[in-house]
């Protein structure tokens, strides 16, 4: 998920009451909720799409869940001591307890991979013990409805606290509503995938893969991506195209033979990273007859540098006719 969502989750957990456990609890919760994204620093040393094979890996796995909160808690604890020595420590700050700082940082850090798992991008939850990708297919990577809920609840809770009212209950209620919202989206995804799997099975077609991808704003709809071994990736909108109505919308102008393209390509770090990351790869014919590797989840001809790899020396071999 985006960092605003992560930050709001950390802040809302604090407003639910945990911020009173120790001084500097809110920084621990908000920073901790974003901490696994330190892997974004890879953009400084990786070229092109090499970041696809690095991000959402080692800093999102079990070892990082333990070590990153420890580092954060240590820094915050040291900062508090440093301020105390200089005489600049705010008088209203609660006493700082290292154990509580670590626990809160740990809880916040765990919310990060939990949220990242919910979208179609994927996350390697077991890195470095396993490089397997996990996908929740539940929320769009930027969910404005979640923004509205979490943002309003945080503001309302802070406003109540400032006025001396009951401020924990609104935050706790918002957390419960958010969990219900996530569960509802999970059910919509499962229903969309099941509808297409059953439909194709009913007409005697065996598809290798069905991905129901949440849409921005329209959380009740799904972009369903269906893969056929001889037809490539096709797109439907659920529930509008629940039974396809005979309309097959292929992704890309002309789909090439992916295996042949990869076999002809000169090995390189960008190609390796893309193939490692890609869940729904396909090869598209470029205007000059060469090949561009794309992922059906993020098909956008304008996003060439982010989620695709150009193979200028490879010629497109079209898929065989059905």
CSV table of N, CA and C in Angstrom, one decimal, residues 59-196:
chain,number,residue,atom,x,y,z
A,59,UNK,N,13.4,-6.6,3.4
A,59,UNK,CA,13.0,-5.7,4.5
A,59,UNK,C,11.5,-5.9,4.9
A,60,UNK,N,10.8,-6.8,4.2
A,60,UNK,CA,9.4,-7.2,4.5
A,60,UNK,C,9.3,-8.6,5.1
A,61,UNK,N,10.4,-9.2,5.4
A,61,UNK,CA,10.3,-10.6,5.9
A,61,UNK,C,10.6,-10.7,7.3
A,62,UNK,N,10.6,-12.0,7.9
A,62,UNK,CA,10.6,-12.2,9.3
A,62,UNK,C,11.8,-11.6,10.1
A,63,UNK,N,13.0,-11.7,9.5
A,63,UNK,CA,14.1,-11.1,10.2
A,63,UNK,C,14.0,-9.6,10.4
A,64,UNK,N,13.5,-9.0,9.3
A,64,UNK,CA,13.3,-7.5,9.4
A,64,UNK,C,12.2,-7.1,10.4
A,65,UNK,N,11.2,-8.0,10.5
A,65,UNK,CA,10.1,-7.7,11.5
A,65,UNK,C,10.7,-7.6,12.9
A,66,UNK,N,11.8,-8.3,13.2
A,66,UNK,CA,12.4,-8.3,14.5
A,66,UNK,C,13.5,-7.2,14.6
A,67,UNK,N,14.3,-7.0,13.6
A,67,UNK,CA,15.5,-6.1,13.7
A,67,UNK,C,15.1,-4.7,13.4
A,68,UNK,N,14.2,-4.4,12.4
A,68,UNK,CA,13.9,-3.0,12.2
A,68,UNK,C,13.3,-2.3,13.4
A,69,UNK,N,12.3,-2.9,14.1
A,69,UNK,CA,11.8,-2.3,15.3
A,69,UNK,C,12.8,-2.1,16.3
A,70,UNK,N,13.8,-3.0,16.4
A,70,UNK,CA,14.8,-2.8,17.4
A,70,UNK,C,15.7,-1.6,17.1
A,71,UNK,N,16.0,-1.4,15.9
A,71,UNK,CA,16.8,-0.2,15.5
A,71,UNK,C,16.0,1.1,15.7
A,72,UNK,N,14.7,1.1,15.4
A,72,UNK,CA,13.9,2.2,15.6
A,72,UNK,C,13.7,2.6,17.1
A,73,UNK,N,13.5,1.5,17.9
A,73,UNK,CA,13.3,1.8,19.3
A,73,UNK,C,14.6,2.3,19.9
A,74,UNK,N,15.7,1.8,19.5
A,74,UNK,CA,17.0,2.2,20.0
A,74,UNK,C,17.3,3.7,19.6
A,75,UNK,N,16.9,4.1,18.4
A,75,UNK,CA,17.1,5.5,18.0
A,75,UNK,C,16.2,6.4,18.7
A,76,UNK,N,15.0,6.0,18.9
A,76,UNK,CA,14.0,6.9,19.7
A,76,UNK,C,14.4,7.0,21.1
A,77,UNK,N,14.9,5.9,21.7
A,77,UNK,CA,15.3,5.9,23.1
A,77,UNK,C,16.5,6.8,23.3
A,78,UNK,N,17.5,6.7,22.3
A,78,UNK,CA,18.7,7.5,22.4
A,78,UNK,C,18.4,9.0,22.2
A,79,UNK,N,17.4,9.2,21.3
A,79,UNK,CA,17.0,10.6,21.1
A,79,UNK,C,16.4,11.3,22.3
A,80,UNK,N,15.6,10.5,23.0
A,80,UNK,CA,15.0,11.0,24.3
A,80,UNK,C,16.1,11.3,25.3
A,81,UNK,N,17.1,10.4,25.4
A,81,UNK,CA,18.2,10.6,26.4
A,81,UNK,C,19.0,11.8,26.0
A,82,UNK,N,19.3,12.0,24.7
A,82,UNK,CA,20.0,13.1,24.2
A,82,UNK,C,19.4,14.4,24.5
A,83,UNK,N,18.0,14.4,24.3
A,83,UNK,CA,17.3,15.7,24.6
A,83,UNK,C,17.3,16.0,26.1
A,84,UNK,N,17.3,14.9,26.9
A,84,UNK,CA,17.3,15.1,28.4
A,84,UNK,C,18.6,15.7,28.8
A,85,UNK,N,19.8,15.2,28.2
A,85,UNK,CA,21.1,15.7,28.6
A,85,UNK,C,21.2,17.2,28.2
A,86,UNK,N,20.6,17.6,27.1
A,86,UNK,CA,20.7,18.9,26.6
A,86,UNK,C,19.7,19.9,27.3
A,87,UNK,N,18.8,19.3,28.0
A,87,UNK,CA,17.8,20.1,28.7
A,87,UNK,C,16.7,20.5,27.8
A,88,UNK,N,16.5,19.9,26.6
A,88,UNK,CA,15.5,20.3,25.6
A,88,UNK,C,14.3,19.3,25.6
A,89,UNK,N,14.3,18.3,26.5
A,89,UNK,CA,13.3,17.3,26.5
A,89,UNK,C,11.9,18.0,26.9
A,90,UNK,N,10.9,17.8,26.1
A,90,UNK,CA,9.6,18.4,26.4
A,90,UNK,C,9.1,17.9,27.7
A,91,UNK,N,8.6,18.8,28.6
A,91,UNK,CA,8.1,18.4,29.9
A,91,UNK,C,6.9,17.5,29.9
A,92,UNK,N,6.1,17.8,28.8
A,92,UNK,CA,4.8,17.0,28.8
A,92,UNK,C,5.0,15.6,28.2
A,93,UNK,N,6.2,15.2,27.8
A,93,UNK,CA,6.4,13.9,27.2
A,93,UNK,C,6.3,12.9,28.4
A,94,UNK,N,5.7,11.8,28.1
A,94,UNK,CA,5.7,10.7,29.1
A,94,UNK,C,7.0,10.0,29.2
A,95,UNK,N,7.3,9.4,30.4
A,95,UNK,CA,8.6,8.7,30.5
A,95,UNK,C,8.7,7.6,29.4
A,96,UNK,N,9.9,7.5,28.9
A,96,UNK,CA,10.2,6.6,27.7
A,96,UNK,C,10.6,5.3,28.3
A,97,UNK,N,9.9,4.2,27.9
A,97,UNK,CA,10.2,2.9,28.2
A,97,UNK,C,10.7,2.1,27.0
A,98,UNK,N,11.9,1.6,27.0
A,98,UNK,CA,12.4,0.9,25.8
A,98,UNK,C,11.6,-0.3,25.4
A,99,UNK,N,11.2,-1.1,26.4
A,99,UNK,CA,10.5,-2.3,26.1
A,99,UNK,C,9.2,-2.0,25.3
A,100,UNK,N,8.5,-0.9,25.8
A,100,UNK,CA,7.2,-0.5,25.1
A,100,UNK,C,7.5,0.1,23.8
A,101,UNK,N,8.6,0.8,23.6
A,101,UNK,CA,9.0,1.4,22.3
A,101,UNK,C,9.2,0.3,21.3
A,102,UNK,N,9.9,-0.8,21.8
A,102,UNK,CA,10.2,-1.9,20.9
A,102,UNK,C,8.9,-2.6,20.5
A,103,UNK,N,8.0,-2.9,21.5
A,103,UNK,CA,6.8,-3.6,21.2
A,103,UNK,C,5.9,-2.8,20.2
A,104,UNK,N,5.8,-1.5,20.4
A,104,UNK,CA,4.9,-0.7,19.6
A,104,UNK,C,5.5,-0.6,18.2
A,105,UNK,N,6.9,-0.5,18.1
A,105,UNK,CA,7.5,-0.5,16.8
A,105,UNK,C,7.3,-1.8,16.1
A,106,UNK,N,7.4,-2.9,16.8
A,106,UNK,CA,7.1,-4.2,16.3
A,106,UNK,C,5.7,-4.4,15.7
A,107,UNK,N,4.7,-3.9,16.5
A,107,UNK,CA,3.3,-4.0,16.1
A,107,UNK,C,3.1,-3.2,14.8
A,108,UNK,N,3.6,-2.0,14.8
A,108,UNK,CA,3.5,-1.1,13.6
A,108,UNK,C,4.2,-1.7,12.4
A,109,UNK,N,5.3,-2.3,12.6
A,109,UNK,CA,6.1,-2.9,11.5
A,109,UNK,C,5.3,-4.0,10.9
A,110,UNK,N,4.6,-4.8,11.7
A,110,UNK,CA,3.9,-6.0,11.2
A,110,UNK,C,2.7,-5.5,10.4
A,111,UNK,N,2.1,-4.3,10.7
A,111,UNK,CA,1.0,-3.9,9.8
A,111,UNK,C,1.4,-3.6,8.4
A,112,UNK,N,2.7,-3.3,8.2
A,112,UNK,CA,3.1,-3.0,6.9
A,112,UNK,C,3.1,-4.2,5.9
A,113,UNK,N,3.7,-5.3,6.2
A,113,UNK,CA,3.6,-6.4,5.2
A,113,UNK,C,2.1,-6.9,5.2
A,114,UNK,N,1.4,-6.8,6.3
A,114,UNK,CA,0.0,-7.3,6.2
A,114,UNK,C,-0.8,-6.5,5.2
A,115,UNK,N,-0.6,-5.1,5.1
A,115,UNK,CA,-1.3,-4.3,4.2
A,115,UNK,C,-0.7,-4.5,2.8
A,116,UNK,N,0.6,-4.6,2.6
A,116,UNK,CA,1.2,-4.8,1.3
A,116,UNK,C,0.7,-6.1,0.7
A,117,UNK,N,0.4,-7.1,1.5
A,117,UNK,CA,-0.1,-8.4,1.0
A,117,UNK,C,-1.4,-8.3,0.3
A,118,UNK,N,-2.2,-7.3,0.7
A,118,UNK,CA,-3.6,-7.1,0.2
A,118,UNK,C,-3.7,-6.7,-1.2
A,119,UNK,N,-2.7,-6.3,-1.9
A,119,UNK,CA,-2.9,-5.9,-3.3
A,119,UNK,C,-2.2,-6.9,-4.3
A,120,UNK,N,-2.3,-6.6,-5.6
A,120,UNK,CA,-1.9,-7.5,-6.6
A,120,UNK,C,-0.4,-7.5,-6.9
A,121,UNK,N,0.3,-6.5,-6.3
A,121,UNK,CA,1.7,-6.3,-6.6
A,121,UNK,C,2.5,-7.5,-6.0
A,122,UNK,N,2.1,-7.9,-4.8
A,122,UNK,CA,2.8,-9.1,-4.2
A,122,UNK,C,3.8,-8.7,-3.2
A,123,UNK,N,4.2,-9.6,-2.4
A,123,UNK,CA,5.2,-9.5,-1.3
A,123,UNK,C,5.8,-10.8,-1.0
A,124,UNK,N,7.1,-10.8,-0.7
A,124,UNK,CA,7.8,-12.0,-0.4
A,124,UNK,C,7.9,-12.1,1.1
A,125,UNK,N,6.9,-12.6,1.7
A,125,UNK,CA,6.7,-12.6,3.2
A,125,UNK,C,7.7,-13.4,3.9
A,126,UNK,N,8.3,-14.4,3.2
A,126,UNK,CA,9.2,-15.3,3.9
A,126,UNK,C,10.7,-15.1,3.6
A,127,UNK,N,11.0,-14.0,2.9
A,127,UNK,CA,12.4,-13.7,2.6
A,127,UNK,C,13.2,-13.4,3.8
A,128,UNK,N,14.4,-14.0,4.0
A,128,UNK,CA,15.2,-14.6,3.0
A,128,UNK,C,15.1,-16.2,3.0
A,129,UNK,N,14.2,-16.7,3.7
A,129,UNK,CA,14.0,-18.2,3.8
A,129,UNK,C,13.4,-18.7,2.6
A,130,UNK,N,12.6,-17.9,1.9
A,130,UNK,CA,11.9,-18.3,0.7
A,130,UNK,C,11.6,-17.1,-0.2
A,131,UNK,N,11.8,-17.2,-1.5
A,131,UNK,CA,11.5,-16.1,-2.4
A,131,UNK,C,10.1,-16.1,-3.0
A,132,UNK,N,9.3,-16.9,-2.4
A,132,UNK,CA,7.9,-17.1,-3.0
A,132,UNK,C,7.1,-15.7,-2.8
A,133,UNK,N,6.4,-15.4,-3.9
A,133,UNK,CA,5.5,-14.2,-3.8
A,133,UNK,C,4.2,-14.6,-3.3
A,134,UNK,N,3.6,-13.7,-2.5
A,134,UNK,CA,2.2,-13.9,-2.0
A,134,UNK,C,1.3,-12.7,-2.4
A,135,UNK,N,0.1,-13.0,-2.8
A,135,UNK,CA,-0.8,-12.0,-3.3
A,135,UNK,C,-2.2,-12.1,-2.6
A,136,UNK,N,-2.7,-10.9,-2.1
A,136,UNK,CA,-4.0,-10.9,-1.5
A,136,UNK,C,-5.1,-10.5,-2.5
A,137,UNK,N,-4.8,-9.7,-3.5
A,137,UNK,CA,-5.8,-9.3,-4.5
A,137,UNK,C,-7.0,-8.7,-3.9
A,138,UNK,N,-6.9,-8.0,-2.8
A,138,UNK,CA,-8.0,-7.5,-2.1
A,138,UNK,C,-8.3,-6.0,-2.2
A,139,UNK,N,-7.2,-5.2,-2.2
A,139,UNK,CA,-7.3,-3.8,-2.2
A,139,UNK,C,-6.5,-3.2,-3.4
A,140,UNK,N,-6.9,-2.1,-4.0
A,140,UNK,CA,-6.1,-1.4,-4.9
A,140,UNK,C,-4.9,-0.8,-4.1
A,141,UNK,N,-3.8,-0.6,-4.7
A,141,UNK,CA,-2.6,-0.1,-4.0
A,141,UNK,C,-2.8,1.2,-3.3
A,142,UNK,N,-3.7,2.1,-3.9
A,142,UNK,CA,-4.1,3.3,-3.3
A,142,UNK,C,-5.6,3.3,-3.2
A,143,UNK,N,-6.1,3.1,-2.0
A,143,UNK,CA,-7.5,3.0,-1.7
A,143,UNK,C,-8.0,4.3,-1.1
A,144,UNK,N,-8.7,5.1,-1.9
A,144,UNK,CA,-9.2,6.4,-1.3
A,144,UNK,C,-10.2,6.3,-0.3
A,145,UNK,N,-11.0,5.2,-0.3
A,145,UNK,CA,-12.0,4.9,0.7
A,145,UNK,C,-11.4,4.7,2.0
A,146,UNK,N,-10.3,3.9,2.0
A,146,UNK,CA,-9.5,3.6,3.2
A,146,UNK,C,-8.9,4.9,3.7
A,147,UNK,N,-8.4,5.7,2.8
A,147,UNK,CA,-7.8,7.0,3.2
A,147,UNK,C,-8.9,7.8,4.0
A,148,UNK,N,-10.1,7.9,3.4
A,148,UNK,CA,-11.2,8.7,4.0
A,148,UNK,C,-11.5,8.2,5.4
A,149,UNK,N,-11.7,6.9,5.5
A,149,UNK,CA,-12.0,6.3,6.8
A,149,UNK,C,-10.9,6.5,7.8
A,150,UNK,N,-9.7,6.2,7.5
A,150,UNK,CA,-8.6,6.3,8.5
A,150,UNK,C,-8.3,7.8,8.8
A,151,UNK,N,-8.3,8.6,7.8
A,151,UNK,CA,-8.0,10.0,7.9
A,151,UNK,C,-9.0,10.7,8.8
A,152,UNK,N,-10.3,10.5,8.5
A,152,UNK,CA,-11.3,11.1,9.3
A,152,UNK,C,-11.3,10.6,10.7
A,153,UNK,N,-11.2,9.3,10.9
A,153,UNK,CA,-11.2,8.8,12.3
A,153,UNK,C,-10.0,9.3,13.1
A,154,UNK,N,-8.8,9.5,12.5
A,154,UNK,CA,-7.7,10.0,13.2
A,154,UNK,C,-7.9,11.5,13.6
A,155,UNK,N,-8.4,12.3,12.6
A,155,UNK,CA,-8.7,13.7,12.9
A,155,UNK,C,-9.8,13.8,14.0
A,156,UNK,N,-10.8,13.0,13.9
A,156,UNK,CA,-11.9,13.1,14.9
A,156,UNK,C,-11.5,12.7,16.3
A,157,UNK,N,-10.6,11.6,16.3
A,157,UNK,CA,-10.1,11.2,17.6
A,157,UNK,C,-9.2,12.3,18.3
A,158,UNK,N,-8.3,12.9,17.5
A,158,UNK,CA,-7.5,13.9,18.0
A,158,UNK,C,-8.3,15.1,18.4
A,159,UNK,N,-9.3,15.4,17.7
A,159,UNK,CA,-10.2,16.6,18.0
A,159,UNK,C,-10.9,16.3,19.4
A,160,UNK,N,-11.4,15.1,19.5
A,160,UNK,CA,-12.0,14.7,20.8
A,160,UNK,C,-11.0,14.8,22.0
A,161,UNK,N,-9.8,14.3,21.7
A,161,UNK,CA,-8.8,14.3,22.8
A,161,UNK,C,-8.5,15.7,23.2
A,162,UNK,N,-8.4,16.6,22.2
A,162,UNK,CA,-8.0,18.0,22.5
A,162,UNK,C,-9.1,18.7,23.4
A,163,UNK,N,-10.4,18.3,23.1
A,163,UNK,CA,-11.5,18.9,23.8
A,163,UNK,C,-11.9,18.1,25.1
A,164,UNK,N,-11.1,17.1,25.5
A,164,UNK,CA,-11.3,16.4,26.7
A,164,UNK,C,-12.4,15.3,26.7
A,165,UNK,N,-12.7,14.9,25.5
A,165,UNK,CA,-13.8,13.9,25.3
A,165,UNK,C,-13.2,12.5,25.2
A,166,UNK,N,-14.1,11.5,25.0
A,166,UNK,CA,-13.6,10.1,24.8
A,166,UNK,C,-13.0,10.0,23.4
A,167,UNK,N,-11.7,9.8,23.3
A,167,UNK,CA,-11.0,9.8,22.0
A,167,UNK,C,-10.6,8.4,21.5
A,168,UNK,N,-10.6,7.4,22.4
A,168,UNK,CA,-10.1,6.1,22.0
A,168,UNK,C,-11.2,5.3,21.2
A,169,UNK,N,-12.4,5.5,21.6
A,169,UNK,CA,-13.5,4.7,20.9
A,169,UNK,C,-13.6,5.0,19.4
A,170,UNK,N,-13.6,6.3,19.0
A,170,UNK,CA,-13.7,6.5,17.5
A,170,UNK,C,-12.6,5.8,16.8
A,171,UNK,N,-11.3,5.7,17.3
A,171,UNK,CA,-10.2,5.1,16.6
A,171,UNK,C,-10.4,3.6,16.6
A,172,UNK,N,-10.9,3.0,17.7
A,172,UNK,CA,-11.1,1.6,17.7
A,172,UNK,C,-12.3,1.2,16.8
A,173,UNK,N,-13.3,2.0,16.7
A,173,UNK,CA,-14.4,1.7,15.8
A,173,UNK,C,-14.0,1.8,14.4
A,174,UNK,N,-13.1,2.7,14.1
A,174,UNK,CA,-12.6,2.9,12.7
A,174,UNK,C,-11.8,1.7,12.3
A,175,UNK,N,-11.0,1.2,13.2
A,175,UNK,CA,-10.2,0.0,13.0
A,175,UNK,C,-11.1,-1.2,12.6
A,176,UNK,N,-12.2,-1.4,13.4
A,176,UNK,CA,-13.1,-2.5,13.1
A,176,UNK,C,-13.8,-2.3,11.8
A,177,UNK,N,-14.2,-1.1,11.5
A,177,UNK,CA,-14.8,-0.8,10.2
A,177,UNK,C,-13.9,-1.1,9.0
A,178,UNK,N,-12.6,-0.7,9.2
A,178,UNK,CA,-11.6,-1.0,8.2
A,178,UNK,C,-11.4,-2.5,8.0
A,179,UNK,N,-11.4,-3.3,9.0
A,179,UNK,CA,-11.3,-4.7,8.9
A,179,UNK,C,-12.5,-5.3,8.2
A,180,UNK,N,-13.7,-4.8,8.5
A,180,UNK,CA,-14.9,-5.3,7.8
A,180,UNK,C,-14.8,-4.9,6.3
A,181,UNK,N,-14.3,-3.7,6.0
A,181,UNK,CA,-14.1,-3.3,4.6
A,181,UNK,C,-13.1,-4.1,3.8
A,182,UNK,N,-12.0,-4.5,4.5
A,182,UNK,CA,-11.1,-5.4,3.9
A,182,UNK,C,-11.7,-6.7,3.6
A,183,UNK,N,-12.4,-7.2,4.6
A,183,UNK,CA,-13.0,-8.6,4.4
A,183,UNK,C,-14.0,-8.5,3.3
A,184,UNK,N,-14.8,-7.5,3.2
A,184,UNK,CA,-15.8,-7.3,2.1
A,184,UNK,C,-15.1,-7.4,0.7
A,185,UNK,N,-14.0,-6.7,0.6
A,185,UNK,CA,-13.2,-6.6,-0.6
A,185,UNK,C,-12.6,-8.0,-0.9
A,186,UNK,N,-12.2,-8.7,0.1
A,186,UNK,CA,-11.7,-10.1,-0.1
A,186,UNK,C,-12.8,-11.0,-0.7
A,187,UNK,N,-14.0,-10.8,-0.2
A,187,UNK,CA,-15.1,-11.6,-0.6
A,187,UNK,C,-15.5,-11.3,-2.1
A,188,UNK,N,-15.4,-10.0,-2.4
A,188,UNK,CA,-15.7,-9.6,-3.8
A,188,UNK,C,-14.7,-10.2,-4.8
A,189,UNK,N,-13.4,-10.2,-4.4
A,189,UNK,CA,-12.4,-10.8,-5.2
A,189,UNK,C,-12.6,-12.3,-5.4
A,190,UNK,N,-12.9,-13.0,-4.3
A,190,UNK,CA,-13.1,-14.4,-4.3
A,190,UNK,C,-14.3,-14.8,-5.2
A,191,UNK,N,-15.3,-14.0,-5.1
A,191,UNK,CA,-16.5,-14.2,-5.9
A,191,UNK,C,-16.2,-14.0,-7.4
A,192,UNK,N,-15.5,-13.0,-7.7
A,192,UNK,CA,-15.2,-12.7,-9.1
A,192,UNK,C,-14.3,-13.8,-9.7
A,193,UNK,N,-13.3,-14.3,-9.0
A,193,UNK,CA,-12.5,-15.3,-9.5
A,193,UNK,C,-13.2,-16.6,-9.7
A,194,UNK,N,-14.1,-16.9,-8.7
A,194,UNK,CA,-14.9,-18.1,-8.8
A,194,UNK,C,-15.9,-18.1,-9.9
A,195,UNK,N,-16.5,-16.9,-10.2
A,195,UNK,CA,-17.4,-16.8,-11.3
A,195,UNK,C,-16.8,-17.1,-12.6
A,196,UNK,N,-15.6,-16.6,-12.9
A,196,UNK,CA,-14.9,-16.9,-14.1
A,196,UNK,C,-14.4,-18.3,-14.2
